[in-house]
Amino acid sequence: MKINLKQFEVWFVTGSQHLYGPETLKAVAQHSQEIAKALNAAPAIPVKVVFKPVMVSPDAITELCQQANNAAKCIGLVTWCHTFSPSKMWINGLKQLRKPICHLHTQYNRDLPWATIDMDFMNMNQAAHGDREHGFIMSRMRLNRKVVVGFWQEEATQEKIGAWTRAAAAWADWQGGKFVRFGDNMREVAVTEGDKVSAQMKFGFSVNTHGVGDLVQVVNAVSEKEVDALCKTYEGAYEMTADLKKGGKRHKSVREAARIELGILQFLTAGGYKGYTDTFEDLHGLAQLPGVGSQRMMAAGYGFGGEGDWKTAALVRAMKVMASGLEGGTSFMEDYTYHLQPGNKLVLGAHMLEICPSIADGKVSLQVHPLGIGGKADPARLVFNTPAGAAVNASLMDFGNRFRLLISEVDCITPEHSMPKLPVAQAVWQCRPSFEDACAAWIYAGGAHHTGFSQAVTTEMLEDFGAIAGLEVVVIDADTKLRQFKQELAWNDAAYGLKGGWAA
């Protein structure tokens, strides 16, 4: 499932008005085209930037917003007011607009022409107060949007727009998306539950369950020739001991894993699904828990969640879209266990099997080991370490009357010691601002144990995504103060009408 962000486009829309006359409006259009062309060529912006005519009337603005709603490739608008643009003109169009907005507050010229500046120049270059008028109406209408301030040729400005376009692309990818659960949630677990109807109404994707037997039928129909070819791919891509290769005494385990992977891929492809979940409590008819198959499905761009965690599967898919074309990987993850040495407290992130090899550092080995849960045959899995570097963990939770997106910034490290007896992929990280405060904040916020982990996606992208999706967004980073963080959670509860009791 290749993710190509160039299939998407954002429309560059400039606001002005008839008052300035045709010559000024002609210059405004020329300047806007130049800016749109530069943004389209900017390496930091992964989607197409398309210039649209300068908006000077309520009817034109309304028509443009309606066109944007119906344009499949359009994932949002970048708006800018070169001159003054009376904001009442925008009300009807913005009321109807269903696509995300990025408000670029910039100016065509970088420097003031100190020796020659006159009122003609002033009338032409009015973004300093034109964008304030534009900003007022969106605030008055309580519209979520991203505001980017800076000169349009600066890399920092382009990077902020690029982050927003990645978030907008992920949002577009969710619209009409489908996720399948093979079996139900892990029994008696709270955080992986959630209201799928509310999620579909809010996020645009659907989640439905298929019995594992439906998957088993597809798995059992996979041909031996297909299994042979995938096993050959495994041997060429990963380190494997001789007994796991063709002719080896444990090769059967690898073949069963390959058969399951092929069955999952065929099921997802036939159903048009963008991600899935499974659970070790419901494996009837499968020889082993899908390990290497789930890992490789994520590497191909699919979302995944263990134990029926459909919210994390959808979040991982969204993060895969945001990360497309960037260095660093993205994976399903779980905070698994701790190292509590004074002055060197660490988190070991892993899962039973299903960590995406896009986050692998160096060699990846395919191994087969017993799994002390689920009661099935020894599953095949990919084993590797994660490279050092900054990363984010993100969690999506259902709080009854709203969904909360919790983001935690961490720093992966190279472990000081090898872990030869740990037969799973893993990542080791330090927490920001500290182990104690980060973990306490996560628990106060009700963060799940499952996350989307990425060394490519940034906090800014996730915050932009949360704003587009209308999520409550809470961030744990180097600046987090636990007292203030707890107050923020309390304020958020009040803002969402939760004071006095949880919503049903």
mmCIF file with all atom_site columns, C-alpha atoms in Angstrom, residues 7-11 50 52 63-77 97-100 172:
data_model
loop_
_atom_site.group_PDB
_atom_site.id
_atom_site.type_symbol
_atom_site.label_atom_id
_atom_site.label_alt_id
_atom_site.label_comp_id
_atom_site.label_asym_id
_atom_site.label_entity_id
_atom_site.label_seq_id
_atom_site.pdbx_PDB_ins_code
_atom_site.Cartn_x
_atom_site.Cartn_y
_atom_site.Cartn_z
_atom_site.occupancy
_atom_site.B_iso_or_equiv
_atom_site.pdbx_formal_charge
_atom_site.auth_seq_id
_atom_site.auth_comp_id
_atom_site.auth_asym_id
_atom_site.auth_atom_id
_atom_site.pdbx_PDB_model_num
ATOM 1  C CA . GLN A 1 7   ? -1.658  12.807 -5.209 1.00 0.00 ? 7   GLN A CA 1
ATOM 2  C CA . PHE A 1 8   ? -2.936  15.520 -2.869 1.00 0.00 ? 8   PHE A CA 1
ATOM 3  C CA . GLU A 1 9   ? -3.085  19.263 -3.377 1.00 0.00 ? 9   GLU A CA 1
ATOM 4  C CA . VAL A 1 10  ? -3.727  22.362 -1.284 1.00 0.00 ? 10  VAL A CA 1
ATOM 5  C CA . TRP A 1 11  ? -5.206  25.487 -2.802 1.00 0.00 ? 11  TRP A CA 1
ATOM 6  C CA . VAL A 1 50  ? -2.238  25.096 -6.570 1.00 0.00 ? 50  VAL A CA 1
ATOM 7  C CA . LYS A 1 52  ? -6.457  29.944 -7.170 1.00 0.00 ? 52  LYS A CA 1
ATOM 8  C CA . GLU A 1 63  ? -18.087 29.088 -4.810 1.00 0.00 ? 63  GLU A CA 1
ATOM 9  C CA . LEU A 1 64  ? -14.422 28.354 -4.113 1.00 0.00 ? 64  LEU A CA 1
ATOM 10 C CA . CYS A 1 65  ? -15.229 26.707 -0.777 1.00 0.00 ? 65  CYS A CA 1
ATOM 11 C CA . GLN A 1 66  ? -17.907 24.567 -2.408 1.00 0.00 ? 66  GLN A CA 1
ATOM 12 C CA . GLN A 1 67  ? -15.461 23.536 -5.114 1.00 0.00 ? 67  GLN A CA 1
ATOM 13 C CA . ALA A 1 68  ? -12.867 22.627 -2.491 1.00 0.00 ? 68  ALA A CA 1
ATOM 14 C CA . ASN A 1 69  ? -15.405 20.452 -0.675 1.00 0.00 ? 69  ASN A CA 1
ATOM 15 C CA . ASN A 1 70  ? -16.099 18.492 -3.847 1.00 0.00 ? 70  ASN A CA 1
ATOM 16 C CA . ALA A 1 71  ? -12.518 18.235 -5.130 1.00 0.00 ? 71  ALA A CA 1
ATOM 17 C CA . ALA A 1 72  ? -11.185 14.816 -4.152 1.00 0.00 ? 72  ALA A CA 1
ATOM 18 C CA . LYS A 1 73  ? -7.543  15.840 -4.490 1.00 0.00 ? 73  LYS A CA 1
ATOM 19 C CA . CYS A 1 74  ? -7.919  19.040 -2.469 1.00 0.00 ? 74  CYS A CA 1
ATOM 20 C CA . ILE A 1 75  ? -7.040  18.431 1.176  1.00 0.00 ? 75  ILE A CA 1
ATOM 21 C CA . GLY A 1 76  ? -7.185  22.031 2.378  1.00 0.00 ? 76  GLY A CA 1
ATOM 22 C CA . LEU A 1 77  ? -6.762  25.735 1.747  1.00 0.00 ? 77  LEU A CA 1
ATOM 23 C CA . LEU A 1 97  ? -16.066 24.690 4.031  1.00 0.00 ? 97  LEU A CA 1
ATOM 24 C CA . ARG A 1 98  ? -15.308 21.133 5.148  1.00 0.00 ? 98  ARG A CA 1
ATOM 25 C CA . LYS A 1 99  ? -11.606 21.140 4.325  1.00 0.00 ? 99  LYS A CA 1
ATOM 26 C CA . PRO A 1 100 ? -8.780  22.189 6.713  1.00 0.00 ? 100 PRO A CA 1
ATOM 27 C CA . ALA A 1 172 ? -8.011  13.141 4.046  1.00 0.00 ? 172 ALA A CA 1
#
